[in-house]
Coordinates of N, CA and C in Angstrom, one line a residue:
X1 N -78.0 23.6 87.1 CA -77.5 22.8 86.1 C -76.7 23.5 85.0
X2 N -77.2 24.8 84.7 CA -76.5 25.5 83.8 C -75.1 26.0 84.4
X3 N -75.2 26.3 85.7 CA -73.9 26.7 86.5 C -72.9 25.6 86.4
X4 N -73.4 24.3 86.6 CA -72.5 23.3 86.6 C -71.8 23.0 85.3
X5 N -72.5 23.3 84.2 CA -72.0 23.1 82.8 C -71.0 24.3 82.6
X6 N -71.3 25.4 83.0 CA -70.3 26.5 82.9 C -69.0 26.3 83.7
X7 N -69.2 25.7 84.8 CA -68.0 25.4 85.6 C -67.1 24.3 85.0
X8 N -67.7 23.3 84.4 CA -67.0 22.3 83.7 C -66.4 22.8 82.4
X9 N -67.1 23.7 81.7 CA -66.5 24.4 80.4 C -65.3 25.2 80.9
X10 N -65.4 25.9 82.0 CA -64.3 26.8 82.4 C -63.1 25.9 82.8
X11 N -63.4 24.8 83.5 CA -62.2 23.9 83.8 C -61.5 23.3 82.6
X12 N -62.3 22.9 81.6 CA -61.9 22.3 80.4 C -61.0 23.4 79.6
X13 N -61.5 24.6 79.6 CA -60.8 25.7 78.9 C -59.5 26.1 79.5
X14 N -59.5 26.2 80.8 CA -58.3 26.4 81.5 C -57.3 25.2 81.3
X15 N -57.8 24.0 81.6 CA -56.8 22.8 81.3 C -56.3 22.8 79.9
X16 N -57.1 23.1 78.9 CA -56.7 23.1 77.5 C -55.6 24.2 77.3
X17 N -55.8 25.3 77.9 CA -54.8 26.4 77.8 C -53.5 26.0 78.4
X18 N -53.6 25.4 79.7 CA -52.3 25.0 80.3 C -51.7 23.9 79.6
X19 N -52.4 23.0 79.0 CA -51.7 21.9 78.2 C -51.1 22.5 77.0
X20 N -51.9 23.3 76.3 CA -51.3 24.0 75.0 C -50.0 24.8 75.4
X21 N -49.9 25.5 76.5 CA -48.9 26.3 77.0 C -47.6 25.4 77.1
X22 N -47.8 24.0 77.4 CA -46.5 23.3 77.6 C -45.9 23.0 76.2
X23 N -46.5 23.3 75.1 CA -45.9 23.2 73.8 C -44.9 24.2 73.5
X24 N -45.0 25.4 74.1 CA -44.0 26.3 73.9 C -42.8 26.1 74.9
X25 N -41.6 25.8 74.4 CA -40.6 25.4 75.3 C -40.0 26.7 76.1
X26 N -39.7 26.4 77.3 CA -39.2 27.4 78.2 C -37.8 27.7 77.8
X27 N -37.4 28.8 77.7 CA -36.0 29.3 77.3 C -35.1 29.6 78.5
X28 N -34.7 28.5 79.2 CA -33.8 28.5 80.4 C -32.5 28.4 79.9
X29 N -31.7 29.5 80.3 CA -30.2 29.6 79.7 C -29.3 29.8 80.9
X30 N -28.1 29.4 80.6 CA -27.0 29.7 81.5 C -25.8 30.1 80.6
X31 N -25.8 31.2 80.1 CA -24.7 31.8 79.2 C -23.4 31.6 80.0
X32 N -22.3 31.7 79.1 CA -20.9 31.6 79.7 C -20.7 32.9 80.5
X33 N -19.9 32.7 81.5 CA -19.5 33.7 82.4 C -18.3 34.5 81.8
X34 N -18.3 35.9 82.0 CA -17.2 36.8 81.6 C -16.9 37.7 82.8
X35 N -15.9 37.4 83.4 CA -15.4 38.3 84.5 C -16.3 38.1 85.8
X36 N -16.3 36.9 86.2 CA -17.1 36.5 87.4 C -16.5 37.3 88.7
X37 N -17.4 37.5 89.6 CA -17.0 38.3 90.8 C -16.0 37.4 91.6
X38 N -15.0 38.1 92.1 CA -14.0 37.4 93.0 C -14.3 38.1 94.4
X39 N -14.6 37.1 95.4 CA -14.9 37.7 96.7 C -14.4 36.8 97.7
X40 N -14.2 37.2 99.0 CA -13.8 36.2 100.0 C -14.7 35.0 100.2
X41 N -14.2 33.9 100.7 CA -15.0 32.7 100.7 C -16.3 32.8 101.4
X42 N -16.4 33.4 102.6 CA -17.7 33.6 103.3 C -18.6 34.4 102.5
X43 N -18.2 35.5 101.8 CA -19.0 36.3 101.0 C -19.6 35.5 99.8
X44 N -18.7 34.8 99.1 CA -19.0 33.9 97.9 C -20.0 32.9 98.3
X45 N -19.9 32.2 99.6 CA -20.8 31.1 99.9 C -22.2 31.8 100.1
X46 N -22.3 32.9 100.8 CA -23.7 33.5 101.0 C -24.3 34.0 99.7
X47 N -23.5 34.6 98.8 CA -24.0 35.0 97.6 C -24.4 33.9 96.7
X48 N -23.7 32.8 96.6 CA -24.1 31.8 95.8 C -25.4 31.1 96.4
X49 N -25.5 30.9 97.7 CA -26.6 30.3 98.2 C -27.9 31.2 98.1
X50 N -27.7 32.5 98.2 CA -29.0 33.3 98.2 C -29.3 34.1 97.0
X51 N -28.2 34.3 96.2 CA -28.3 35.4 95.1 C -28.1 34.7 93.6
X52 N -27.3 33.8 93.5 CA -26.8 33.4 92.3 C -27.8 32.7 91.3
X53 N -28.9 32.2 91.9 CA -30.0 31.6 91.0 C -30.6 32.7 90.1
X54 N -30.7 34.0 90.6 CA -31.3 35.0 89.8 C -30.2 36.0 89.3
X55 N -29.1 36.0 90.1 CA -28.2 37.1 89.7 C -26.8 36.6 89.1
X56 N -26.8 35.6 88.4 CA -25.6 35.1 87.8 C -26.0 34.1 86.6
X57 N -25.0 33.7 85.9 CA -25.2 32.8 84.7 C -25.1 31.4 85.3
X58 N -25.2 31.2 86.5 CA -25.0 29.7 87.2 C -26.4 29.4 87.9
X59 N -27.5 29.8 87.2 CA -28.8 29.5 87.6 C -29.0 27.9 87.8
X60 N -29.5 27.6 88.9 CA -29.9 26.2 89.1 C -31.5 26.2 88.8
X61 N -31.8 25.6 87.7 CA -33.2 25.6 87.2 C -34.0 24.5 87.9
X62 N -34.8 24.6 88.8 CA -35.6 23.5 89.3 C -36.6 22.9 88.4
X63 N -37.1 21.7 88.6 CA -37.7 20.9 87.7 C -39.0 21.7 87.3
X64 N -39.6 22.4 88.2 CA -40.9 23.1 87.9 C -40.7 24.4 87.0
X65 N -39.4 24.7 86.8 CA -39.1 25.8 85.9 C -39.4 25.5 84.4
X66 N -39.7 24.2 84.1 CA -40.0 23.8 82.8 C -41.5 23.7 82.5
X67 N -42.3 24.0 83.6 CA -43.7 23.9 83.4 C -44.4 25.2 83.4
X68 N -45.1 25.5 82.3 CA -45.9 26.8 82.3 C -47.1 26.7 83.2
X69 N -47.4 27.7 83.8 CA -47.0 29.1 83.7 C -45.8 29.4 84.7
X70 N -45.5 28.4 85.5 CA -44.3 28.6 86.4 C -43.0 29.1 85.7
X71 N -42.8 28.4 84.5 CA -41.7 28.8 83.8 C -41.7 30.2 83.4
X72 N -42.9 30.8 83.0 CA -42.7 32.2 82.6 C -42.4 33.1 83.7
X73 N -43.0 32.9 84.8 CA -42.6 33.7 86.0 C -41.1 33.6 86.4
X74 N -40.6 32.3 86.5 CA -39.2 32.1 86.9 C -38.2 32.7 85.9
X75 N -38.5 32.4 84.6 CA -37.5 32.9 83.6 C -37.6 34.5 83.5
X76 N -38.8 35.0 83.7 CA -38.8 36.5 83.7 C -38.1 37.1 84.9
X77 N -38.2 36.4 86.1 CA -37.6 36.8 87.2 C -36.0 36.7 87.2
X78 N -35.6 35.7 86.5 CA -34.1 35.4 86.4 C -33.5 36.5 85.4
X79 N -34.4 36.7 84.2 CA -33.9 37.7 83.3 C -33.7 39.1 83.9
X80 N -34.8 39.5 84.6 CA -34.7 40.8 85.3 C -33.6 40.8 86.4
X81 N -33.5 39.8 87.1 CA -32.3 39.7 88.1 C -30.9 39.9 87.5
X82 N -30.7 39.1 86.4 CA -29.5 39.2 85.6 C -29.3 40.7 85.0
X83 N -30.3 41.3 84.6 CA -30.2 42.6 84.0 C -29.7 43.6 85.2
X84 N -30.4 43.4 86.4 CA -30.0 44.3 87.6 C -28.6 44.2 88.0
X85 N -28.3 42.9 88.4 CA -26.9 42.6 88.9 C -26.7 41.1 88.4
X86 N -25.4 41.0 87.8 CA -25.0 39.7 87.3 C -23.7 39.5 87.8
X87 N -23.6 38.6 88.8 CA -22.2 38.4 89.4 C -21.3 37.7 88.4
X88 N -21.9 36.9 87.4 CA -21.0 36.2 86.5 C -20.4 37.3 85.4
X89 N -20.9 38.5 85.4 CA -20.5 39.5 84.5 C -19.8 40.6 85.2
X90 N -19.6 40.6 86.6 CA -19.1 41.6 87.4 C -17.8 42.2 87.0
X91 N -16.9 41.5 86.5 CA -15.7 42.0 86.1 C -15.7 42.8 84.8
X92 N -16.8 42.6 84.1 CA -16.9 43.5 82.8 C -17.7 44.8 83.1
X93 N -18.2 45.0 84.3 CA -18.7 46.3 84.6 C -17.7 47.3 84.8
X94 N -18.0 48.6 84.4 CA -17.2 49.7 84.7 C -17.0 49.9 86.2
X95 N -16.0 50.5 86.8 CA -16.0 50.7 88.2 C -17.2 51.5 88.7
X96 N -17.7 52.5 88.0 CA -18.7 53.3 88.5 C -20.0 52.5 88.5
X97 N -20.1 51.5 87.6 CA -21.3 50.6 87.6 C -21.2 49.6 88.8
X98 N -20.1 49.1 89.0 CA -19.9 48.3 90.1 C -20.2 49.0 91.4
X99 N -19.8 50.2 91.6 CA -20.2 51.1 92.6 C -21.6 51.2 92.9
X100 N -22.3 51.6 91.9 CA -23.8 51.8 91.9 C -24.5 50.4 92.3
X101 N -24.0 49.4 91.7 CA -24.6 48.1 91.9 C -24.3 47.7 93.4
X102 N -23.2 47.9 94.0 CA -22.9 47.6 95.4 C -23.7 48.4 96.2
X103 N -23.9 49.7 95.9 CA -24.9 50.5 96.7 C -26.3 49.9 96.7
X104 N -26.7 49.6 95.6 CA -28.1 49.0 95.4 C -28.2 47.7 96.2
X105 N -27.1 46.8 96.1 CA -27.2 45.5 96.9 C -27.2 45.9 98.4
X106 N -26.4 46.8 98.9 CA -26.4 47.2 100.2 C -27.8 47.7 100.7
X107 N -28.4 48.5 99.9 CA -29.8 49.0 100.2 C -30.8 47.8 100.4
X108 N -30.6 46.9 99.3 CA -31.6 45.7 99.3 C -31.4 44.9 100.5
X109 N -30.1 44.6 100.9 CA -29.8 43.8 102.1 C -30.4 44.5 103.4
X110 N -30.1 45.8 103.5 CA -30.5 46.6 104.7 C -31.9 46.6 104.9
X111 N -32.7 46.7 103.7 CA -34.2 46.6 103.7 C -34.7 45.3 103.7
X112 N -33.9 44.3 103.7 CA -34.3 42.8 103.6 C -35.2 42.6 102.4
X113 N -34.9 43.2 101.2 CA -35.8 42.9 100.1 C -35.2 41.7 99.3
X114 N -34.0 41.3 99.6 CA -33.3 40.3 98.8 C -32.8 39.2 99.8
X115 N -33.0 38.0 99.5 CA -33.8 37.5 98.3 C -35.3 37.7 98.6
X116 N -36.1 37.9 97.6 CA -37.5 38.1 97.7 C -38.3 36.9 98.3
X117 N -39.4 37.2 99.0 CA -40.1 36.3 99.7 C -40.6 35.2 98.8
X118 N -40.9 35.4 97.6 CA -41.4 34.5 96.7 C -40.3 33.4 96.4
X119 N -39.0 33.8 96.4 CA -37.9 32.9 96.2 C -37.7 32.2 97.4
X120 N -37.6 32.8 98.6 CA -37.4 32.1 99.9 C -38.5 31.1 100.3
X121 N -39.7 31.3 99.7 CA -40.8 30.4 99.9 C -40.5 29.0 99.4
X122 N -39.9 29.0 98.2 CA -39.5 27.7 97.6 C -38.1 27.3 97.8
X123 N -37.2 28.1 98.3 CA -35.8 27.8 98.7 C -35.5 28.4 100.1
X124 N -36.0 27.6 101.0 CA -35.7 28.1 102.5 C -34.2 28.3 102.8
X125 N -33.4 27.5 102.1 CA -32.0 27.6 102.4 C -31.3 28.8 101.9
X126 N -32.1 29.6 101.1 CA -31.5 30.9 100.5 C -31.7 32.0 101.5
X127 N -32.4 31.8 102.7 CA -32.6 32.9 103.6 C -31.2 33.3 104.1
X128 N -31.0 34.7 104.3 CA -29.9 35.1 104.8 C -30.0 35.4 106.3
X129 N -29.0 34.7 107.0 CA -29.1 35.0 108.5 C -28.6 36.4 108.8
X130 N -28.7 36.7 110.0 CA -28.2 38.0 110.4 C -26.6 38.0 110.3
X131 N -26.0 36.8 110.5 CA -24.5 36.7 110.4 C -24.1 37.0 108.9
X132 N -25.0 36.3 108.0 CA -24.7 36.5 106.5 C -24.8 38.0 106.1
X133 N -25.9 38.6 106.7 CA -26.1 40.0 106.3 C -25.0 40.9 106.8
X134 N -24.4 40.7 108.0 CA -23.3 41.3 108.5 C -22.1 41.2 107.6
X135 N -21.8 40.0 107.2 CA -20.6 39.6 106.4 C -20.9 40.4 105.1
X136 N -22.0 40.3 104.5 CA -22.1 40.9 103.1 C -22.1 42.5 103.3
X137 N -22.7 43.0 104.3 CA -22.7 44.4 104.4 C -21.4 44.9 104.7
X138 N -20.5 44.3 105.4 CA -19.1 44.6 105.7 C -18.3 44.5 104.4
X139 N -18.6 43.5 103.7 CA -17.9 43.4 102.4 C -18.2 44.5 101.4
X140 N -19.6 44.8 101.4 CA -19.9 46.0 100.5 C -19.4 47.2 101.0
X141 N -19.4 47.5 102.3 CA -18.8 48.7 102.8 C -17.4 48.9 102.5
X142 N -16.6 47.7 102.6 CA -15.2 47.8 102.4 C -14.9 48.1 101.0
X143 N -15.7 47.3 100.1 CA -15.5 47.5 98.6 C -15.9 49.0 98.2
X144 N -16.9 49.5 98.8 CA -17.3 50.9 98.4 C -16.3 51.9 98.9
X145 N -15.6 51.7 100.0 CA -14.6 52.5 100.6 C -13.4 52.6 99.7
X146 N -13.1 51.5 99.1 CA -11.8 51.6 98.1 C -12.2 51.6 96.7
X147 N -13.3 51.8 96.5 CA -13.9 51.8 95.0 C -13.2 53.1 94.3
X148 N -12.6 52.9 93.1 CA -12.1 54.1 92.3 C -13.2 55.0 91.9
X149 N -14.4 54.5 92.0 CA -15.5 55.3 91.5 C -16.2 56.0 92.7
X150 N -15.5 56.0 93.9 CA -16.1 56.5 95.2 C -16.4 58.0 95.0
X151 N -17.6 58.3 95.3 CA -18.2 59.7 95.3 C -17.5 60.5 96.4
X152 N -17.2 61.7 96.1 CA -16.6 62.6 97.1 C -17.6 63.3 97.8

């Protein structure tokens, strides 16, 4: 009987916490773009489908991104993604920064770390096919080859 009361008390406390958490508004933003990436159409399509929700100022915020605790996770993920690489700010990066970010993107693609499994789980259309990866890797290799910041 005591166990049953403790279980109900726990359920009520957790429910109360989750309800109270809804009172704190989620800060979902899409700031204006400055110097967006210019890429060939097939590259742009793959990037927009698989990367832009976390790595641009063009995030499509799904309905559940306004519900705590999901909102905390999603907003944190997008904030970190934009800090790492933001295609909406690409033109404002120094050439050396673009070079480093292209190398990072290439590694993430090669190791199949992007997009992350947690994102693909809820967005199956964001999966990169082998053809998508080849197109993106070719674009990255080409951009690195002509980069003014190319290392000798």
